[in-house]
Amino acid sequence: MSKYTRIVGTGSCLPPRRVSNHDMTTLLAARGLDTSDEWIVSRSGISARHFADDGVLSSDLGATAARHAIDMAGLKPDDIDLIIVATSTPDFLGGFPSTACVVQRKLGITNDCAALDVQAVCSGFVYAMSVADNFIRCGMHKRVLVIGAEVFSRILDFNDRTTCVLFGDGAGAVVLAASDEPGVLATRLHADGRHADILCVPGAVQGGAIAGSAFLYMDGQAVFKLAVSVLEKVANEVLQIAGMEASQIDWLIPHQANIRIMQGTAKKLGLPMEKMVVTVDQHGNTSAASIPLALDVAMRDGRIKAGQHIMLEAVGGGFTWGAVLARI
Ligand code: ACO
């Protein structure tokens, strides 16, 4: 049995339609709402996001990201023996069947490998990485595809100017493989359901229709306060498990929710902003997709190098949060 899990491939996919803050201003003006590039950038650090066209699903973006990750790993789709998709915008209502099963079909995988979705909203990718790492280390699976994929634009209320400017669509993927060399060094997950209602899609299916709202609701200030404090704590937890200091982190890759939350976390950890991978400015908040998207960008542009240490950390609806510390 292999002792460790290594990241052997990364990939990502953004839908081609780029929507700048200027475009959002025009879109909201048509609804009689005011916003501005200045307001959005100063509150969130976001300058643009991508929106998928009608008919493009999380599985489409996820399968494309997965193909890139599988190629980087030098593998074929049928080498994968477990698929985990983190998403809050599954292809089907209630995630039934799971988006992971749809991705399996779209990748042409016919080896009957297991496939499951993980729901932890913006912490979903970190949750999925931890699940995959534990499956690999217990010997049950050897090559796991972990995907974060979202079409968040589908659950945005474009009459709610505070939330609709913050989110975007996209997908990122990693291939994790069993190894005798250290890769994932520590993972830690948490949740506190007492805060379930500060960030949610409050509707439910009833009698074949949606009862309540099918749009994202967020109490932005409550989310902000909780986020900064739990992110620092969980980052320190994984450092402690791995017996490392924050100064040994080469790259902090936080969930790309909001530059102010990201700056707050880096400051609390004593890390300079130069050590943080930032894509929120161009991607917006892509929920479960944001970390693997940012990871893939920094892998492919050569910033992240073999032997370096990366910290992934996220917070999201539920309330959920978690972190992963890994050596590349
Ligand atoms: N353009 C212009 N003005 C706006 C806009 C907009 N798009 N949205 C709101 N405003 C106005 C409000 O109406 C309000 O005006 P008023 O004072 O006249 O009433 C003013 O701006 C301030 O509104 P607040 O809601 O108090 O704004 P706040 O400073 O709290 O910023 C924000 C809102 C950006 C959402 C902030 O609370 C925040 O960053 N929260 C964290 C959100 C987050 O990152 N969530 C995701 C994390 S978890 C996950 O990823 C799912």
Coordinates of C-alpha atoms and ligand atoms in Angstrom, one line a residue:
M1 CA 0.0 0.0 0.0
S2 CA 1.3 3.5 -0.9
K3 CA 1.8 5.8 1.9
Y4 CA 1.1 9.1 0.2
T5 CA -1.0 11.0 -2.4
R6 CA 0.6 13.1 -5.0
I7 CA -0.8 15.8 -7.3
V8 CA 0.3 14.5 -10.8
G9 CA -1.8 16.7 -13.1
T10 CA -3.9 19.8 -13.1
G11 CA -6.3 21.3 -15.6
S12 CA -8.9 24.0 -15.8
C13 CA -11.6 25.4 -18.0
L14 CA -13.3 28.9 -18.2
P15 CA -16.3 29.4 -20.4
P16 CA -15.3 31.9 -23.2
R17 CA -17.8 34.6 -22.4
R18 CA -15.8 37.1 -20.3
V19 CA -18.0 39.7 -18.4
S20 CA -16.1 42.7 -17.2
N21 CA -17.3 45.1 -14.5
H22 CA -18.2 47.5 -17.2
D23 CA -20.4 44.8 -18.8
M24 CA -22.0 44.1 -15.4
T25 CA -22.8 47.8 -15.0
T26 CA -24.6 47.7 -18.4
L27 CA -26.4 44.5 -17.5
L28 CA -27.6 45.9 -14.1
A29 CA -28.5 49.3 -15.6
A30 CA -31.0 47.5 -17.8
R31 CA -32.7 46.4 -14.6
G32 CA -32.7 49.8 -13.1
L33 CA -29.8 49.0 -10.7
D34 CA -26.6 51.0 -10.2
T35 CA -23.1 49.6 -9.8
S36 CA -19.6 50.6 -10.8
D37 CA -16.2 49.1 -11.5
E38 CA -15.0 51.2 -8.5
W39 CA -17.5 49.7 -6.1
I40 CA -16.9 46.1 -7.2
V41 CA -13.1 46.3 -7.3
S42 CA -12.9 48.1 -3.9
R43 CA -15.2 45.6 -2.1
S44 CA -14.1 42.4 -3.7
G45 CA -11.0 42.8 -5.9
I46 CA -13.0 41.5 -8.9
S47 CA -12.6 43.1 -12.3
A48 CA -14.1 40.3 -14.5
R49 CA -15.7 36.9 -14.4
H50 CA -16.8 34.3 -17.0
F51 CA -20.4 33.2 -17.6
A52 CA -21.3 30.0 -19.3
D53 CA -23.7 30.2 -22.2
D54 CA -27.2 28.6 -21.8
G55 CA -27.0 24.8 -22.1
V56 CA -23.4 24.6 -20.8
L57 CA -23.3 22.5 -17.7
S58 CA -20.9 22.0 -14.8
S59 CA -20.1 18.6 -16.3
D60 CA -19.0 20.2 -19.6
L61 CA -16.6 22.6 -17.9
G62 CA -15.5 19.8 -15.5
A63 CA -14.8 17.3 -18.2
T64 CA -12.7 19.8 -20.2
A65 CA -10.7 20.6 -17.1
A66 CA -10.3 16.9 -16.3
R67 CA -9.0 16.1 -19.8
H68 CA -6.2 18.7 -19.3
A69 CA -5.3 17.3 -15.9
I70 CA -5.3 13.7 -17.2
D71 CA -3.0 14.8 -20.1
M72 CA -0.6 16.5 -17.8
A73 CA -0.5 13.4 -15.7
G74 CA 0.4 11.4 -18.8
L75 CA -2.6 9.1 -18.3
K76 CA -5.6 8.0 -20.2
P77 CA -9.2 8.6 -18.9
D78 CA -9.6 4.8 -18.3
D79 CA -6.6 4.9 -15.9
I80 CA -8.8 6.9 -13.4
D81 CA -10.4 4.7 -10.7
L82 CA -12.4 7.3 -8.8
I83 CA -14.1 10.5 -9.8
I84 CA -15.1 13.1 -7.2
V85 CA -16.8 16.3 -8.3
A86 CA -17.3 19.2 -5.9
T87 CA -20.2 21.4 -7.1
S88 CA -23.2 23.3 -5.8
T89 CA -24.5 23.7 -9.3
P90 CA -24.9 20.1 -10.4
D91 CA -26.2 19.2 -13.8
F92 CA -29.4 17.7 -12.4
L93 CA -31.8 18.9 -9.7
G94 CA -30.6 17.5 -6.4
G95 CA -27.5 16.2 -8.1
F96 CA -29.5 13.2 -9.2
P97 CA -27.7 11.5 -11.0
S98 CA -24.4 12.9 -9.8
T99 CA -22.4 15.3 -11.9
A100 CA -19.4 12.9 -11.4
C101 CA -21.3 10.2 -13.2
V102 CA -22.0 12.6 -16.1
V103 CA -18.3 13.5 -16.2
Q104 CA -17.4 9.9 -16.3
R105 CA -19.6 9.4 -19.4
K106 CA -18.3 12.6 -21.1
L107 CA -14.7 11.4 -20.6
G108 CA -15.6 8.1 -22.2
I109 CA -14.5 6.1 -19.1
T110 CA -15.9 2.6 -19.3
N111 CA -14.0 0.9 -16.5
D112 CA -16.9 1.1 -14.0
C113 CA -14.9 3.4 -11.6
A114 CA -16.7 4.9 -8.7
A115 CA -18.0 8.4 -9.1
L116 CA -19.5 10.7 -6.5
D117 CA -20.3 14.4 -5.8
V118 CA -19.3 16.3 -2.7
Q119 CA -21.4 19.2 -1.5
A120 CA -19.6 21.7 0.7
V121 CA -20.2 24.8 -1.4
C122 CA -17.0 26.9 -1.7
S123 CA -15.1 24.4 0.5
G124 CA -16.1 21.6 -1.8
F125 CA -12.7 21.2 -3.6
V126 CA -10.8 21.1 -0.3
Y127 CA -13.4 18.5 1.1
A128 CA -13.0 16.4 -2.1
M129 CA -9.2 16.5 -1.9
S130 CA -9.3 15.3 1.7
V131 CA -11.8 12.5 0.7
A132 CA -9.6 11.4 -2.2
D133 CA -6.4 11.5 -0.1
N134 CA -7.9 9.2 2.5
F135 CA -9.3 6.8 -0.1
I136 CA -5.8 6.6 -1.7
R137 CA -3.9 6.3 1.6
C138 CA -6.2 3.4 2.8
G139 CA -5.4 1.6 -0.5
M140 CA -8.9 1.6 -2.0
H141 CA -8.1 3.8 -5.0
K142 CA -4.9 4.7 -6.8
R143 CA -5.7 7.4 -9.4
V144 CA -8.4 9.8 -8.4
L145 CA -9.8 12.7 -10.5
V146 CA -10.9 15.5 -8.3
I147 CA -12.9 18.3 -10.0
G148 CA -14.4 21.5 -8.8
A149 CA -17.0 22.7 -11.3
E150 CA -19.6 25.4 -11.2
V151 CA -22.1 27.3 -13.3
F152 CA -22.9 29.7 -10.4
S153 CA -24.4 32.3 -12.8
R154 CA -27.5 30.0 -12.9
I155 CA -28.3 30.6 -9.2
L156 CA -27.5 34.4 -9.2
D157 CA -30.3 36.9 -8.8
F158 CA -29.4 39.7 -11.2
N159 CA -31.8 41.9 -9.2
D160 CA -29.6 41.6 -6.1
R161 CA -26.6 43.8 -7.0
T162 CA -24.7 42.9 -3.8
T163 CA -24.3 39.2 -4.7
C164 CA -24.5 39.0 -8.5
V165 CA -21.4 40.9 -9.2
L166 CA -19.2 38.6 -7.1
F167 CA -19.5 35.2 -8.7
G168 CA -18.5 33.4 -11.9
D169 CA -18.4 30.1 -13.7
G170 CA -15.5 27.7 -14.3
A171 CA -13.9 24.4 -13.5
G172 CA -10.6 23.1 -12.3
A173 CA -9.3 19.5 -11.8
V174 CA -6.4 17.6 -10.4
V175 CA -5.3 14.0 -10.8
L176 CA -4.1 12.5 -7.5
A177 CA -2.0 9.3 -7.5
A178 CA -0.8 6.9 -4.9
S179 CA 2.9 7.3 -4.3
D180 CA 5.8 6.4 -2.0
E181 CA 7.0 10.1 -2.1
P182 CA 5.2 12.6 0.1
G183 CA 2.6 14.8 -1.6
V184 CA -0.4 15.7 0.4
L185 CA 1.0 16.3 3.9
A186 CA -2.2 17.1 5.9
T187 CA -5.8 17.9 5.4
R188 CA -8.4 19.2 7.9
L189 CA -12.1 19.8 7.4
H190 CA -14.8 21.5 9.6
A191 CA -18.4 22.5 9.5
D192 CA -20.8 24.4 11.7
G193 CA -24.4 24.0 10.6
R194 CA -25.6 26.7 13.0
H195 CA -24.6 29.2 10.3
A196 CA -26.4 27.4 7.5
D197 CA -28.6 30.4 6.7
I198 CA -26.0 33.1 6.2
L199 CA -25.1 31.7 2.8
C200 CA -27.6 29.4 1.1
V201 CA -30.0 28.7 -1.7
P202 CA -33.1 28.6 0.5
G203 CA -35.6 26.9 -1.9
A204 CA -36.6 23.2 -1.9
V205 CA -38.3 21.0 -4.4
Q206 CA -41.9 20.3 -3.6
G207 CA -44.6 18.7 -5.7
G208 CA -42.4 19.0 -8.8
A209 CA -41.8 22.8 -8.4
I210 CA -39.4 25.0 -6.4
A211 CA -40.9 26.1 -3.1
G212 CA -39.1 29.3 -2.0
S213 CA -36.1 31.0 -3.8
A214 CA -33.8 29.1 -6.1
F215 CA -31.3 32.1 -5.9
L216 CA -28.2 32.4 -3.8
Y217 CA -28.7 34.4 -0.6
M218 CA -25.7 35.8 1.3
D219 CA -25.3 37.9 4.5
G220 CA -22.0 39.3 3.2
Q221 CA -20.9 40.9 6.5
A222 CA -21.6 37.7 8.5
V223 CA -19.7 35.6 6.0
F224 CA -16.8 38.0 6.0
K225 CA -16.3 38.0 9.8
L226 CA -16.5 34.2 10.1
A227 CA -14.3 33.5 7.1
V228 CA -11.2 35.3 8.2
S229 CA -11.2 33.8 11.7
V230 CA -11.8 30.1 10.6
L231 CA -9.3 30.3 7.7
E232 CA -6.4 31.3 10.0
K233 CA -7.3 28.5 12.5
V234 CA -7.5 25.7 9.9
A235 CA -4.3 26.8 8.2
N236 CA -2.5 26.6 11.5
E237 CA -4.1 23.2 12.2
V238 CA -2.7 21.6 9.0
L239 CA 0.7 23.2 9.6
Q240 CA 0.8 21.7 13.0
I241 CA -0.2 18.2 11.7
A242 CA 2.6 18.4 9.2
G243 CA 5.1 19.8 11.7
M244 CA 5.7 22.9 9.6
E245 CA 5.8 26.7 10.0
A246 CA 3.8 29.2 7.9
S247 CA 7.1 30.6 6.6
Q248 CA 7.7 27.2 4.9
I249 CA 4.6 27.7 2.6
D250 CA 5.8 28.7 -0.9
W251 CA 2.3 29.3 -2.3
L252 CA -1.0 30.1 -0.5
I253 CA -3.9 29.2 -2.8
P254 CA -7.0 30.3 -0.9
H255 CA -10.6 30.1 -2.2
Q256 CA -10.9 33.1 -4.4
A257 CA -13.9 34.7 -2.8
N258 CA -12.9 38.2 -2.1
I259 CA -9.4 39.9 -2.1
R260 CA -10.1 41.4 1.3
I261 CA -10.7 38.0 2.9
M262 CA -7.6 36.7 1.1
Q263 CA -5.5 39.6 2.3
G264 CA -6.8 39.2 5.8
T265 CA -5.8 35.5 5.9
A266 CA -2.3 36.1 4.5
K267 CA -1.7 38.8 7.0
K268 CA -2.8 36.7 9.9
L269 CA -0.5 33.9 8.7
G270 CA 2.4 36.4 8.3
L271 CA 2.7 35.7 4.6
P272 CA 3.5 38.4 2.1
M273 CA 1.0 38.8 -0.8
E274 CA 3.7 37.7 -3.2
K275 CA 3.2 34.2 -1.9
M276 CA -0.5 34.1 -2.7
V277 CA -2.0 33.0 -6.0
V278 CA -4.7 35.5 -7.0
T279 CA -7.2 34.9 -9.8
V280 CA -10.2 36.4 -8.2
D281 CA -9.6 39.6 -10.1
Q282 CA -10.2 37.8 -13.5
H283 CA -12.4 34.8 -12.4
G284 CA -14.6 36.2 -9.7
N285 CA -15.8 33.7 -7.1
T286 CA -16.2 30.4 -8.8
S287 CA -17.1 28.6 -5.6
A288 CA -15.7 25.0 -5.6
A289 CA -13.9 25.6 -8.8
S290 CA -11.8 28.6 -7.6
I291 CA -8.9 26.7 -6.0
P292 CA -8.2 24.2 -8.7
L293 CA -8.5 27.0 -11.3
A294 CA -5.9 29.1 -9.4
L295 CA -3.7 26.0 -8.9
D296 CA -3.7 25.2 -12.6
V297 CA -2.9 28.8 -13.6
A298 CA 0.1 28.9 -11.2
M299 CA 1.3 25.4 -12.3
R300 CA 1.1 26.2 -16.0
D301 CA 2.7 29.6 -15.8
G302 CA 5.7 28.0 -13.9
R303 CA 5.2 29.8 -10.6
I304 CA 4.7 26.5 -8.6
K305 CA 7.8 24.3 -8.9
A306 CA 8.5 20.7 -8.0
G307 CA 9.4 20.3 -4.3
Q308 CA 7.5 23.5 -3.2
H309 CA 4.8 23.5 -0.5
I310 CA 1.3 24.8 -1.2
M311 CA -1.5 25.5 1.1
L312 CA -5.1 25.3 -0.2
E313 CA -7.8 26.7 2.1
A314 CA -11.5 27.5 1.7
V315 CA -14.6 28.5 3.5
G316 CA -18.1 28.2 2.2
G317 CA -21.8 27.7 2.8
G318 CA -22.8 25.2 5.4
F319 CA -20.8 26.8 7.1
T320 CA -17.9 24.7 6.0
W321 CA -14.1 25.3 5.9
G322 CA -10.9 23.3 5.5
A323 CA -7.3 23.2 4.4
V324 CA -4.9 21.0 2.5
L325 CA -1.1 21.2 2.8
A326 CA 0.8 19.5 0.0
R327 CA 4.3 19.2 -1.5
I328 CA 4.4 19.4 -5.3
Ligands
ACO1 N1 -22.8 48.4 -6.5 C1 -22.9 49.5 -5.9 N2 -23.4 49.6 -4.6 C2 -23.7 48.5 -4.0 C3 -23.6 47.2 -4.7 C4 -23.1 47.2 -6.0 N3 -23.0 46.0 -6.7 N4 -24.1 46.3 -3.8 C5 -24.4 46.9 -2.7 N5 -24.2 48.2 -2.8 C6 -24.5 49.2 -1.8 C7 -25.5 48.8 -0.8 O1 -26.8 49.1 -1.3 C8 -25.2 49.7 0.4 O2 -25.7 51.0 0.1 P1 -26.4 51.9 1.3 O3 -25.3 52.1 2.3 O4 -26.8 53.1 0.6 O5 -27.5 51.0 1.8 C9 -23.7 49.8 0.3 O6 -23.3 49.4 -1.0 C10 -23.0 48.9 1.3 O7 -23.6 47.7 1.3 P2 -23.2 46.5 2.2 O8 -23.9 45.3 1.9 O9 -23.1 47.0 3.6 O10 -21.7 46.3 1.6 P3 -20.4 45.7 2.3 O11 -19.5 46.7 2.5 O12 -20.8 44.7 3.4 O13 -19.9 44.8 1.1 C11 -19.8 42.6 0.4 C12 -20.7 43.8 0.6 C13 -18.8 42.9 -0.8 C14 -20.7 41.4 -0.1 C15 -19.0 42.2 1.7 O14 -19.9 42.1 2.7 C16 -18.2 41.0 1.5 O15 -17.2 41.1 0.9 N6 -18.6 39.9 2.2 C17 -18.0 38.6 2.0 C18 -18.7 38.0 0.8 C19 -17.9 36.8 0.3 O16 -16.8 36.9 0.0 N7 -18.7 35.8 0.2 C20 -18.2 34.6 -0.4 C21 -17.5 33.8 0.6 S1 -18.1 32.2 0.8 C22 -18.3 31.7 -0.7 O17 -17.5 31.9 -1.5 C23 -19.6 31.1 -1.1

